[in-house]
Short mmCIF file of C-alpha atoms in Angstrom, two decimals:
data_model
loop_
_atom_site.label_atom_id
_atom_site.label_comp_id
_atom_site.label_asym_id
_atom_site.label_seq_id
_atom_site.Cartn_x
_atom_site.Cartn_y
_atom_site.Cartn_z
CA UNK J 63 -24.65 -48.89 32.19
CA UNK J 64 -25.57 -45.94 30.08
CA UNK J 65 -27.92 -43.88 32.13
CA UNK J 66 -28.16 -40.21 31.30
CA UNK J 67 -26.42 -38.34 34.06
CA UNK J 68 -28.94 -37.18 36.62
CA UNK J 69 -27.82 -33.57 36.35
CA UNK J 70 -27.87 -33.30 32.60
CA UNK J 71 -30.65 -33.23 30.05
CA UNK J 72 -28.22 -34.49 27.46
CA UNK J 73 -30.14 -37.63 26.58
CA UNK J 74 -32.85 -36.09 24.47
CA UNK J 75 -34.52 -37.83 21.60
CA UNK J 76 -37.20 -36.38 19.43
CA UNK J 77 -40.21 -37.83 17.75
CA UNK J 78 -43.13 -39.93 18.77
CA UNK J 79 -42.50 -42.25 21.66
CA UNK J 80 -45.12 -44.63 20.36
CA UNK J 81 -42.80 -46.34 17.91
CA UNK J 82 -39.55 -47.94 19.02
CA UNK J 83 -38.09 -47.60 15.51
CA UNK J 84 -38.56 -43.86 15.56
CA UNK J 85 -36.84 -43.59 18.91
CA UNK J 86 -33.97 -45.82 17.80
CA UNK J 87 -33.43 -43.62 14.76
CA UNK J 88 -33.26 -40.43 16.76
CA UNK J 89 -29.63 -40.08 17.76
CA UNK J 90 -30.21 -36.55 16.53
CA UNK J 91 -27.12 -34.50 15.66
CA UNK J 92 -27.51 -30.88 14.63
CA UNK J 93 -25.64 -29.46 11.66
CA UNK J 94 -23.69 -26.30 12.59
CA UNK J 95 -26.23 -23.84 11.13
CA UNK J 96 -29.13 -25.50 12.91
CA UNK J 97 -27.05 -25.56 16.09
CA UNK J 98 -26.45 -21.82 15.83
CA UNK J 99 -30.18 -21.25 15.38
CA UNK J 100 -30.77 -23.38 18.49
CA UNK J 101 -28.34 -21.05 20.28
CA UNK J 102 -30.39 -18.00 19.25
CA UNK J 103 -33.44 -19.48 20.94
CA UNK J 104 -31.64 -21.23 23.78
CA UNK J 105 -29.52 -18.24 24.80
CA UNK J 106 -32.63 -16.04 24.91
CA UNK J 107 -34.28 -18.51 27.27
CA UNK J 108 -31.15 -18.87 29.41
CA UNK J 109 -30.65 -15.12 29.88
CA UNK J 110 -34.29 -14.54 30.71
CA UNK J 111 -34.27 -17.40 33.24
CA UNK J 112 -31.25 -15.83 34.92
CA UNK J 113 -32.88 -12.38 35.00
CA UNK J 114 -36.19 -13.70 36.37
CA UNK J 115 -34.44 -15.74 39.04
CA UNK J 116 -33.37 -12.48 40.70
CA UNK J 117 -36.98 -11.84 41.72
CA UNK J 118 -37.17 -14.88 43.99
CA UNK J 119 -37.91 -13.49 47.47
CA UNK J 120 -38.07 -9.94 46.06
CA UNK J 121 -41.40 -9.87 44.18
CA UNK J 122 -44.29 -7.72 45.47
CA UNK J 123 -46.09 -10.76 46.91
CA UNK J 124 -45.27 -14.38 47.68
CA UNK J 125 -47.48 -15.67 44.86
CA UNK J 126 -45.44 -13.61 42.42
CA UNK J 127 -42.16 -15.02 43.74
CA UNK J 128 -43.56 -18.44 42.89
CA UNK J 129 -44.92 -17.36 39.52
CA UNK J 130 -41.75 -15.68 38.28
CA UNK J 131 -39.56 -18.53 39.51
CA UNK J 132 -41.85 -21.05 37.79
CA UNK J 133 -41.58 -19.08 34.54
CA UNK J 134 -37.80 -18.95 34.99
CA UNK J 135 -37.73 -22.71 35.51
CA UNK J 136 -39.70 -23.31 32.31
CA UNK J 137 -37.32 -21.05 30.38
CA UNK J 138 -34.34 -22.85 31.88
CA UNK J 139 -35.89 -26.13 30.75
CA UNK J 140 -36.21 -24.79 27.18
CA UNK J 141 -32.61 -23.54 27.34
CA UNK J 142 -31.34 -26.95 28.46
CA UNK J 143 -33.06 -28.75 25.57
CA UNK J 144 -31.89 -26.18 23.01
CA UNK J 145 -28.30 -25.96 24.25
CA UNK J 146 -28.06 -29.72 24.52
CA UNK J 147 -29.18 -30.01 20.91
CA UNK J 148 -26.84 -27.24 19.75
CA UNK J 149 -23.95 -28.95 21.51
CA UNK J 150 -24.37 -32.11 19.41
CA UNK J 151 -22.87 -30.19 16.46
CA UNK J 152 -19.64 -29.41 18.30
CA UNK J 153 -19.32 -32.25 20.81
CA UNK J 154 -20.21 -29.95 23.69
CA UNK J 155 -22.59 -30.35 26.60
CA UNK J 156 -25.26 -27.92 27.74
CA UNK J 157 -22.94 -26.95 30.60
CA UNK J 158 -19.99 -26.28 28.26
CA UNK J 159 -22.17 -23.89 26.31
CA UNK J 160 -23.81 -22.18 29.28
CA UNK J 161 -20.77 -21.75 31.52
CA UNK J 162 -17.71 -21.71 29.28
CA UNK J 163 -18.60 -19.41 26.43
CA UNK J 164 -17.60 -15.75 26.59
CA UNK J 165 -19.74 -12.69 25.99
CA UNK J 166 -19.21 -12.50 22.23
CA UNK J 167 -20.09 -16.17 21.75
CA UNK J 168 -23.65 -15.84 23.05
CA UNK J 169 -26.45 -15.14 20.58
CA UNK J 170 -29.17 -13.82 22.86
CA UNK J 171 -31.22 -10.76 21.95
CA UNK J 172 -30.92 -7.53 23.91
CA UNK J 173 -34.46 -7.57 25.22
CA UNK J 174 -33.89 -10.50 27.57
CA UNK J 175 -30.64 -8.97 28.83
CA UNK J 176 -32.25 -5.72 29.94
CA UNK J 177 -32.35 -5.09 33.67
CA UNK J 178 -35.37 -6.08 35.71
CA UNK J 179 -36.02 -2.46 36.70
CA UNK J 180 -39.20 -2.15 38.71
CA UNK J 181 -41.96 -4.75 38.57
CA UNK J 182 -43.63 -2.90 35.68
CA UNK J 183 -40.47 -3.13 33.58
CA UNK J 184 -40.07 -6.84 34.32
CA UNK J 185 -43.69 -7.45 33.30
CA UNK J 186 -43.26 -5.38 30.14
CA UNK J 187 -40.23 -7.48 29.18
CA UNK J 188 -42.16 -10.67 29.96
CA UNK J 189 -45.14 -9.56 27.91
CA UNK J 190 -43.06 -8.75 24.83
CA UNK J 191 -41.01 -11.92 25.05
CA UNK J 192 -43.87 -14.31 25.82
CA UNK J 193 -46.00 -12.96 22.97
CA UNK J 194 -43.03 -13.32 20.62
CA UNK J 195 -42.26 -16.85 21.89
CA UNK J 196 -45.87 -17.89 21.49
CA UNK J 197 -45.89 -16.86 17.82
CA UNK J 198 -42.50 -18.52 17.30
CA UNK J 199 -43.23 -21.91 18.89
CA UNK J 200 -46.71 -22.05 17.36
CA UNK J 201 -44.96 -22.21 13.98
CA UNK J 202 -41.77 -24.04 14.93
CA UNK J 203 -43.91 -27.09 15.77
CA UNK J 204 -44.08 -27.61 11.98
CA UNK J 205 -40.28 -27.52 11.54
CA UNK J 206 -38.72 -30.25 9.38
CA UNK J 207 -36.19 -30.64 12.16
CA UNK J 208 -37.69 -33.27 14.46
CA UNK J 209 -35.84 -32.07 17.56
CA UNK J 210 -36.77 -28.39 17.13
CA UNK J 211 -40.35 -29.42 16.44
CA UNK J 212 -40.46 -31.52 19.63
CA UNK J 213 -38.96 -28.77 21.78
CA UNK J 214 -41.48 -26.26 20.39
CA UNK J 215 -44.39 -28.64 20.99
CA UNK J 216 -43.33 -29.04 24.61
CA UNK J 217 -42.58 -25.36 25.19
CA UNK J 218 -45.70 -23.96 23.57
CA UNK J 219 -48.07 -25.02 26.34
CA UNK J 220 -45.79 -23.52 28.98
CA UNK J 221 -45.44 -20.23 27.12
CA UNK J 222 -49.24 -19.97 27.07
CA UNK J 223 -49.13 -19.70 30.86
CA UNK J 224 -46.34 -17.12 30.68
CA UNK J 225 -48.15 -14.84 28.26
CA UNK J 226 -51.39 -15.16 30.16
CA UNK J 227 -49.62 -14.23 33.40
CA UNK J 228 -47.94 -11.21 31.82
CA UNK J 229 -51.19 -10.10 30.17
CA UNK J 230 -53.13 -10.30 33.45
CA UNK J 231 -50.56 -8.05 35.13
CA UNK J 232 -50.51 -5.58 32.24
CA UNK J 233 -54.29 -5.26 32.55
CA UNK J 234 -54.18 -4.95 36.32
CA UNK J 235 -51.41 -2.35 36.32
CA UNK J 236 -52.64 -0.50 33.25
CA UNK J 237 -56.16 0.03 34.57
CA UNK J 238 -55.11 0.07 38.24
CA UNK J 239 -53.96 3.32 39.84
CA UNK J 240 -52.34 6.36 38.19
CA UNK J 241 -49.05 5.18 39.67
CA UNK J 242 -49.30 1.60 38.38
CA UNK J 243 -50.48 2.88 34.98
CA UNK J 244 -47.52 5.23 34.68
CA UNK J 245 -44.98 2.60 35.68
CA UNK J 246 -46.40 0.01 33.32
CA UNK J 247 -46.32 2.53 30.47
CA UNK J 248 -42.75 3.53 31.34
CA UNK J 249 -41.68 -0.11 31.32
CA UNK J 250 -43.08 -0.53 27.82
CA UNK J 251 -41.34 2.65 26.61
CA UNK J 252 -38.06 1.57 28.13
CA UNK J 253 -38.05 -1.81 26.40
CA UNK J 254 -39.68 -1.00 23.09
CA UNK J 255 -36.42 -0.14 21.24
CA UNK J 256 -35.39 -3.79 21.71
CA UNK J 257 -38.49 -5.25 20.06
CA UNK J 258 -37.25 -4.97 16.45
CA UNK J 259 -34.36 -7.32 17.07
CA UNK J 260 -36.73 -10.20 17.85
CA UNK J 261 -38.05 -10.00 14.28
CA UNK J 262 -34.72 -9.37 12.53
CA UNK J 263 -33.94 -11.77 9.67
CA UNK J 264 -30.33 -12.65 8.95
CA UNK J 265 -28.66 -14.95 6.40
CA UNK J 266 -28.92 -17.89 8.76
CA UNK J 267 -32.64 -17.58 9.54
CA UNK J 268 -33.43 -16.79 5.89
CA UNK J 269 -31.61 -19.90 4.71
CA UNK J 270 -32.99 -22.20 7.42
CA UNK J 271 -36.56 -20.96 6.98
CA UNK J 272 -36.35 -21.58 3.22
CA UNK J 273 -35.39 -25.14 4.09
CA UNK J 274 -38.36 -25.46 6.45
CA UNK J 275 -36.20 -25.78 9.56
CA UNK J 276 -36.45 -22.35 11.20
CA UNK J 277 -39.22 -19.78 11.38
CA UNK J 278 -38.43 -16.51 9.59
CA UNK J 279 -38.44 -13.97 12.44
CA UNK J 280 -40.05 -11.18 10.38
CA UNK J 281 -43.01 -13.44 9.59
CA UNK J 282 -44.07 -13.30 13.26
CA UNK J 283 -44.33 -9.52 13.41
CA UNK J 284 -47.86 -8.92 12.12
CA UNK J 285 -49.51 -11.31 14.58
CA UNK J 286 -47.36 -10.02 17.42
CA UNK J 287 -48.26 -6.38 16.66
CA UNK J 288 -51.96 -7.15 16.37
CA UNK J 289 -52.17 -9.08 19.63
CA UNK J 290 -50.08 -6.57 21.59
CA UNK J 291 -52.19 -3.69 20.25
CA UNK J 292 -55.41 -5.46 21.31
CA UNK J 293 -54.14 -6.10 24.81
CA UNK J 294 -52.67 -2.64 25.39
CA UNK J 295 -55.88 -1.00 24.15
CA UNK J 296 -57.80 -3.03 26.72
CA UNK J 297 -55.29 -2.03 29.40
CA UNK J 298 -55.62 1.65 28.40
CA UNK J 299 -51.92 1.79 27.56
CA UNK J 300 -50.16 3.13 24.48
CA UNK J 301 -48.20 1.02 22.05
CA UNK J 302 -44.89 2.92 22.01
CA UNK J 303 -43.94 4.45 18.69
CA UNK J 304 -40.17 4.42 19.00
CA UNK J 305 -37.32 3.58 16.63
CA UNK J 306 -35.40 0.37 17.25
CA UNK J 307 -32.10 0.47 19.12
CA UNK J 308 -28.92 0.33 17.05
CA UNK J 309 -27.21 -2.98 16.45
CA UNK J 310 -28.72 -6.17 17.69
CA UNK J 311 -28.49 -8.57 14.81
CA UNK J 312 -27.56 -11.80 16.61
CA UNK J 313 -23.98 -11.51 15.37
CA UNK J 314 -22.57 -11.74 18.87
CA UNK J 315 -22.64 -8.00 19.50
CA UNK J 316 -23.92 -7.64 22.99
CA UNK J 317 -25.52 -5.21 25.35
CA UNK J 318 -23.59 -3.80 28.28
CA UNK J 319 -25.60 -6.08 30.55
CA UNK J 320 -24.51 -9.44 29.16
CA UNK J 321 -21.15 -9.52 30.93
CA UNK J 322 -22.76 -8.80 34.28
CA UNK J 323 -25.29 -11.58 33.79
CA UNK J 324 -22.56 -14.05 32.81
CA UNK J 325 -20.29 -13.04 35.69
CA UNK J 326 -22.95 -14.14 38.12
CA UNK J 327 -24.16 -17.13 36.14
CA UNK J 328 -20.73 -18.58 35.31
CA UNK J 329 -18.63 -17.80 38.36
CA UNK J 330 -19.23 -21.04 40.22
CA UNK J 331 -18.63 -23.31 37.25
CA UNK J 332 -15.43 -21.47 36.35
CA UNK J 333 -14.01 -21.32 39.86
CA UNK J 334 -14.81 -24.95 40.56
CA UNK J 335 -14.76 -26.78 37.21
CA UNK J 336 -16.72 -30.01 37.36
CA UNK J 337 -18.57 -29.06 40.54
CA UNK J 338 -21.94 -30.76 40.89
CA UNK J 339 -24.73 -30.42 43.41
CA UNK K 339 -56.27 -42.14 23.84
CA UNK K 340 -52.70 -43.14 24.57
CA UNK K 341 -53.07 -44.02 28.23
CA UNK K 342 -50.91 -46.47 30.13
CA UNK K 343 -53.26 -49.36 29.36
CA UNK K 344 -52.95 -48.92 25.59
CA UNK K 345 -49.21 -48.21 25.69
CA UNK K 346 -48.18 -51.38 27.54
CA UNK K 347 -46.27 -53.41 24.92
CA UNK K 348 -47.82 -56.61 23.56
CA UNK K 349 -44.42 -58.29 23.36
CA UNK K 350 -43.83 -60.35 26.53
CA UNK K 351 -40.22 -59.27 27.14
CA UNK K 352 -40.99 -55.62 26.53
CA UNK K 353 -44.06 -55.84 28.75
CA UNK K 354 -41.92 -57.15 31.59
CA UNK K 355 -39.65 -54.07 31.32
CA UNK K 356 -42.75 -51.88 31.20
CA UNK K 357 -44.16 -53.47 34.36
CA UNK K 358 -40.94 -52.85 36.30
CA UNK K 359 -40.88 -49.18 35.25
CA UNK K 360 -44.62 -48.82 35.84
CA UNK K 361 -44.11 -49.46 39.56
CA UNK K 362 -41.71 -46.52 40.00
CA UNK K 363 -43.38 -43.75 42.02
CA UNK K 364 -43.25 -40.07 41.13
CA UNK K 365 -40.72 -38.56 43.58
CA UNK K 366 -42.90 -35.52 44.30
CA UNK K 367 -46.25 -37.34 44.45
CA UNK K 368 -45.30 -40.74 45.87
CA UNK K 369 -48.86 -42.12 45.77
CA UNK K 370 -48.69 -42.09 41.97
CA UNK K 371 -46.58 -44.22 39.69
CA UNK K 372 -45.00 -42.78 36.56
CA UNK K 373 -47.46 -44.92 34.59
CA UNK K 374 -50.42 -43.36 36.44
CA UNK K 375 -49.10 -39.92 35.53
CA UNK K 376 -48.57 -40.72 31.85
CA UNK K 377 -44.83 -40.04 32.10
CA UNK K 378 -43.98 -43.62 31.06
CA UNK K 379 -44.35 -43.82 27.27
CA UNK K 380 -42.66 -47.00 25.99
CA UNK K 381 -40.48 -49.96 26.89
CA UNK K 382 -38.51 -52.44 24.83
CA UNK K 383 -35.64 -54.91 24.95
CA UNK K 384 -32.88 -54.39 22.38
CA UNK K 385 -31.10 -57.19 20.51
CA UNK K 386 -28.21 -57.19 22.98
CA UNK K 387 -30.61 -57.55 25.92
CA UNK K 388 -30.51 -53.88 27.00
CA UNK K 389 -33.76 -52.81 28.64
CA UNK K 390 -34.93 -49.43 27.33
CA UNK K 391 -37.56 -47.32 29.02
CA UNK K 392 -38.89 -44.15 27.44
CA UNK K 393 -40.26 -41.31 29.56
CA UNK K 394 -41.51 -37.80 28.82
CA UNK K 395 -41.28 -34.73 31.07
CA UNK K 396 -44.42 -33.09 32.40
CA UNK K 397 -42.89 -29.63 32.02
CA UNK K 398 -39.60 -28.65 30.35
CA UNK K 399 -37.99 -27.59 33.59
CA UNK K 400 -39.32 -30.45 35.70
CA UNK K 401 -36.56 -31.29 38.19
CA UNK K 402 -38.11 -34.68 38.96
CA UNK K 403 -36.99 -36.12 35.61
CA UNK K 404 -33.44 -36.76 36.81
CA UNK K 405 -34.67 -38.59 39.88
CA UNK K 406 -37.17 -40.60 37.85
CA UNK K 407 -34.42 -41.60 35.39
CA UNK K 408 -32.28 -42.87 38.26
CA UNK K 409 -35.16 -44.61 40.01
CA UNK K 410 -36.16 -46.47 36.84
CA UNK K 411 -32.55 -47.54 36.40
CA UNK K 412 -32.36 -48.86 39.95
CA UNK K 413 -35.67 -50.70 39.56
CA UNK K 414 -34.50 -52.41 36.36
CA UNK K 415 -31.18 -53.44 37.88
CA UNK K 416 -32.93 -54.77 40.97
CA UNK K 417 -35.08 -56.85 38.64
CA UNK K 418 -32.02 -58.41 37.04
CA UNK K 419 -31.45 -56.31 33.92
CA UNK K 420 -27.67 -55.94 33.56
CA UNK K 421 -27.92 -53.18 31.00
CA UNK K 422 -30.62 -50.57 31.01
CA UNK K 423 -31.18 -47.19 29.45
CA UNK K 424 -33.74 -44.46 30.02
CA UNK K 425 -34.61 -42.17 27.12
CA UNK K 426 -36.42 -38.88 27.26
CA UNK K 427 -38.82 -37.90 24.48
CA UNK K 428 -40.56 -34.55 24.08
CA UNK K 429 -43.11 -35.38 21.42
CA UNK K 430 -45.98 -35.91 21.66
CA UNK K 431 -45.95 -33.38 24.48
CA UNK K 432 -47.24 -34.65 27.80
CA UNK K 433 -50.80 -33.79 28.73
CA UNK K 434 -52.87 -34.30 31.87
CA UNK K 435 -55.27 -36.28 29.66
CA UNK K 436 -52.79 -39.16 30.08
CA UNK K 437 -53.29 -39.39 33.85
CA UNK K 438 -55.18 -42.63 34.53
CA UNK K 439 -58.53 -42.80 36.36
CA UNK K 440 -56.75 -44.60 39.18
CA UNK K 441 -54.16 -41.82 39.22
CA UNK K 442 -56.82 -39.12 39.47
CA UNK K 443 -58.49 -40.95 42.34
CA UNK K 444 -55.22 -41.26 44.27
CA UNK K 445 -54.31 -37.64 43.65
CA UNK K 446 -57.53 -36.57 45.33
CA UNK K 447 -57.03 -38.97 48.25
CA UNK K 448 -53.56 -37.48 48.68
CA UNK K 449 -55.05 -33.99 48.95
CA UNK K 450 -54.28 -32.72 45.44
CA UNK K 451 -57.27 -31.80 43.27
CA UNK K 452 -57.01 -33.68 39.94
CA UNK K 453 -57.26 -31.82 36.61
CA UNK K 454 -60.82 -30.54 36.15
CA UNK K 455 -61.41 -31.62 32.59
CA UNK K 456 -59.65 -32.55 29.39
CA UNK K 457 -56.80 -30.58 27.91
CA UNK K 458 -58.01 -31.57 24.46
CA UNK K 459 -61.20 -29.49 24.72
CA UNK K 460 -59.59 -26.33 26.08
CA UNK K 461 -59.44 -23.67 23.42
CA UNK K 462 -59.18 -19.95 22.92
CA UNK K 463 -56.79 -17.25 24.06
CA UNK K 464 -57.80 -17.22 27.72
CA UNK K 465 -56.95 -20.16 29.93
CA UNK K 466 -60.26 -21.29 31.38
CA UNK K 467 -60.85 -24.23 33.62
CA UNK K 468 -63.93 -25.90 35.00
CA UNK K 469 -64.71 -25.61 38.69
CA UNK K 470 -62.11 -27.20 40.91
CA UNK K 471 -63.37 -29.44 43.69
CA UNK K 472 -61.80 -29.13 47.15
CA UNK K 473 -60.11 -32.50 47.85
CA UNK K 474 -60.87 -32.11 51.56
CA UNK K 475 -64.58 -31.19 51.76
CA UNK K 476 -65.56 -31.64 48.06
CA UNK K 477 -66.99 -28.12 47.81
CA UNK K 478 -66.92 -26.47 44.39
CA UNK K 479 -66.74 -23.08 46.09
CA UNK K 480 -63.00 -22.68 45.54
CA UNK K 481 -60.75 -19.99 44.11
CA UNK K 482 -57.35 -19.81 42.46
CA UNK K 483 -54.77 -18.06 44.63
CA UNK K 484 -51.96 -18.38 42.12
CA UNK K 485 -51.73 -20.27 38.86
CA UNK K 486 -48.13 -21.16 39.69
CA UNK K 487 -47.66 -23.39 42.70
CA UNK K 488 -45.24 -25.59 44.59
CA UNK K 489 -44.21 -27.42 41.41
CA UNK K 490 -44.47 -26.57 37.72
CA UNK K 491 -47.51 -28.81 37.26
CA UNK K 492 -49.62 -27.44 40.13
CA UNK K 493 -51.56 -24.29 40.99
CA UNK K 494 -52.48 -23.12 44.48
CA UNK K 495 -56.17 -22.92 45.38
CA UNK K 496 -58.15 -22.27 48.51
CA UNK K 497 -61.58 -23.49 49.57
CA UNK K 498 -64.14 -20.87 50.59
CA UNK K 499 -66.10 -23.40 52.63
CA UNK K 500 -63.51 -25.26 54.70
CA UNK K 501 -61.01 -22.40 54.21
CA UNK K 502 -58.08 -24.75 53.59
CA UNK K 503 -55.52 -24.12 50.87
CA UNK K 504 -54.79 -27.01 48.50
CA UNK K 505 -52.76 -27.89 45.44
CA UNK K 506 -54.50 -28.33 42.10
CA UNK K 507 -52.99 -30.36 39.25
CA UNK K 508 -53.39 -27.95 36.31
CA UNK K 509 -55.10 -29.08 33.11
CA UNK K 510 -52.20 -29.11 30.66
#
């Protein structure tokens, strides 16, 4: 019997399911560089899922508990696909990568590690990240790498819901009351220094994008800026004009928050190795 | 259209595997089979006699996929296949356009409003849907309470006429 374990998404194949030959040929294994790129994207999704999960039972209304937890679940799904794929390069499972790496081995950006703050700050973070993800996946669908292309194709539709949800709240809070307007604006100011890192090119992304595998992060910036500016104008909010925070180049340098996130996320797996639900 | 009817393999042995898998119900919506939902994508028998069934997730984080994988395995073993394997594919990405007519009818009978239109024709930056019909009293006078509902694939609506809340299967 070779069923994929019920608690692991490890049996992923890419490509069209219409042709048996294509499926048979898709014992996809990532080369180390592609695996590291998958970690960039997968770790972002994992950290954000963990952050959003905190809101369950704490959001301003029940519907928002459900919305934020649904968004977290989607992000966790993306993380599982991406980490599973990354793991094929090193003979590791999604769980090995999520629970048994240390702070400096993660490749997530600082934006997704920032604290939830108040609801305005959480929505600001969601807006920035969803708009970035939308631009990213829209292009990654055309990747030469069949697995990355398939993951992007799947994720894109879900991210459309996420960005729409964030945008609706930005409009509601921006035009709402003086209090909601101020908090929404503060959330954007607080997080804006972490925006640059999303669009930072490094040797890895430059090389992989030249080979048609990755999307060059800087190439997403113009569309992101334009769409954010349109939305914030409609919400009567300012686009912050702030310099980017120091560091943040995906090299493994991490924000002060990462360790706290991992402590909570990894404690069970490390105290009880092999535990399953 | 790549619906269940056009996907069922022409090869007799593969079709038999397909038919076994096609009877497996969705764990969260037991009135529907995975074929009705468009989750079942392909079936084949390999040279060594292994039965292979290919499924696709509705949403990336869908927790039902694990259960479906196991259920398909059990169904194949019960039907006499010694070796069986379930594969997950992501592309082409699942869409509600693959839900069969029969599936849509049963969804409504079960109290879940089926998708109100085709995913293929939805365009533009704002997610717009057609009117959603209340599965209880069939009124079109309904409103969205929250786009995110009890599962990833559903939104929560309420009917202004009979006042009941109901789940709506989002166009996706």
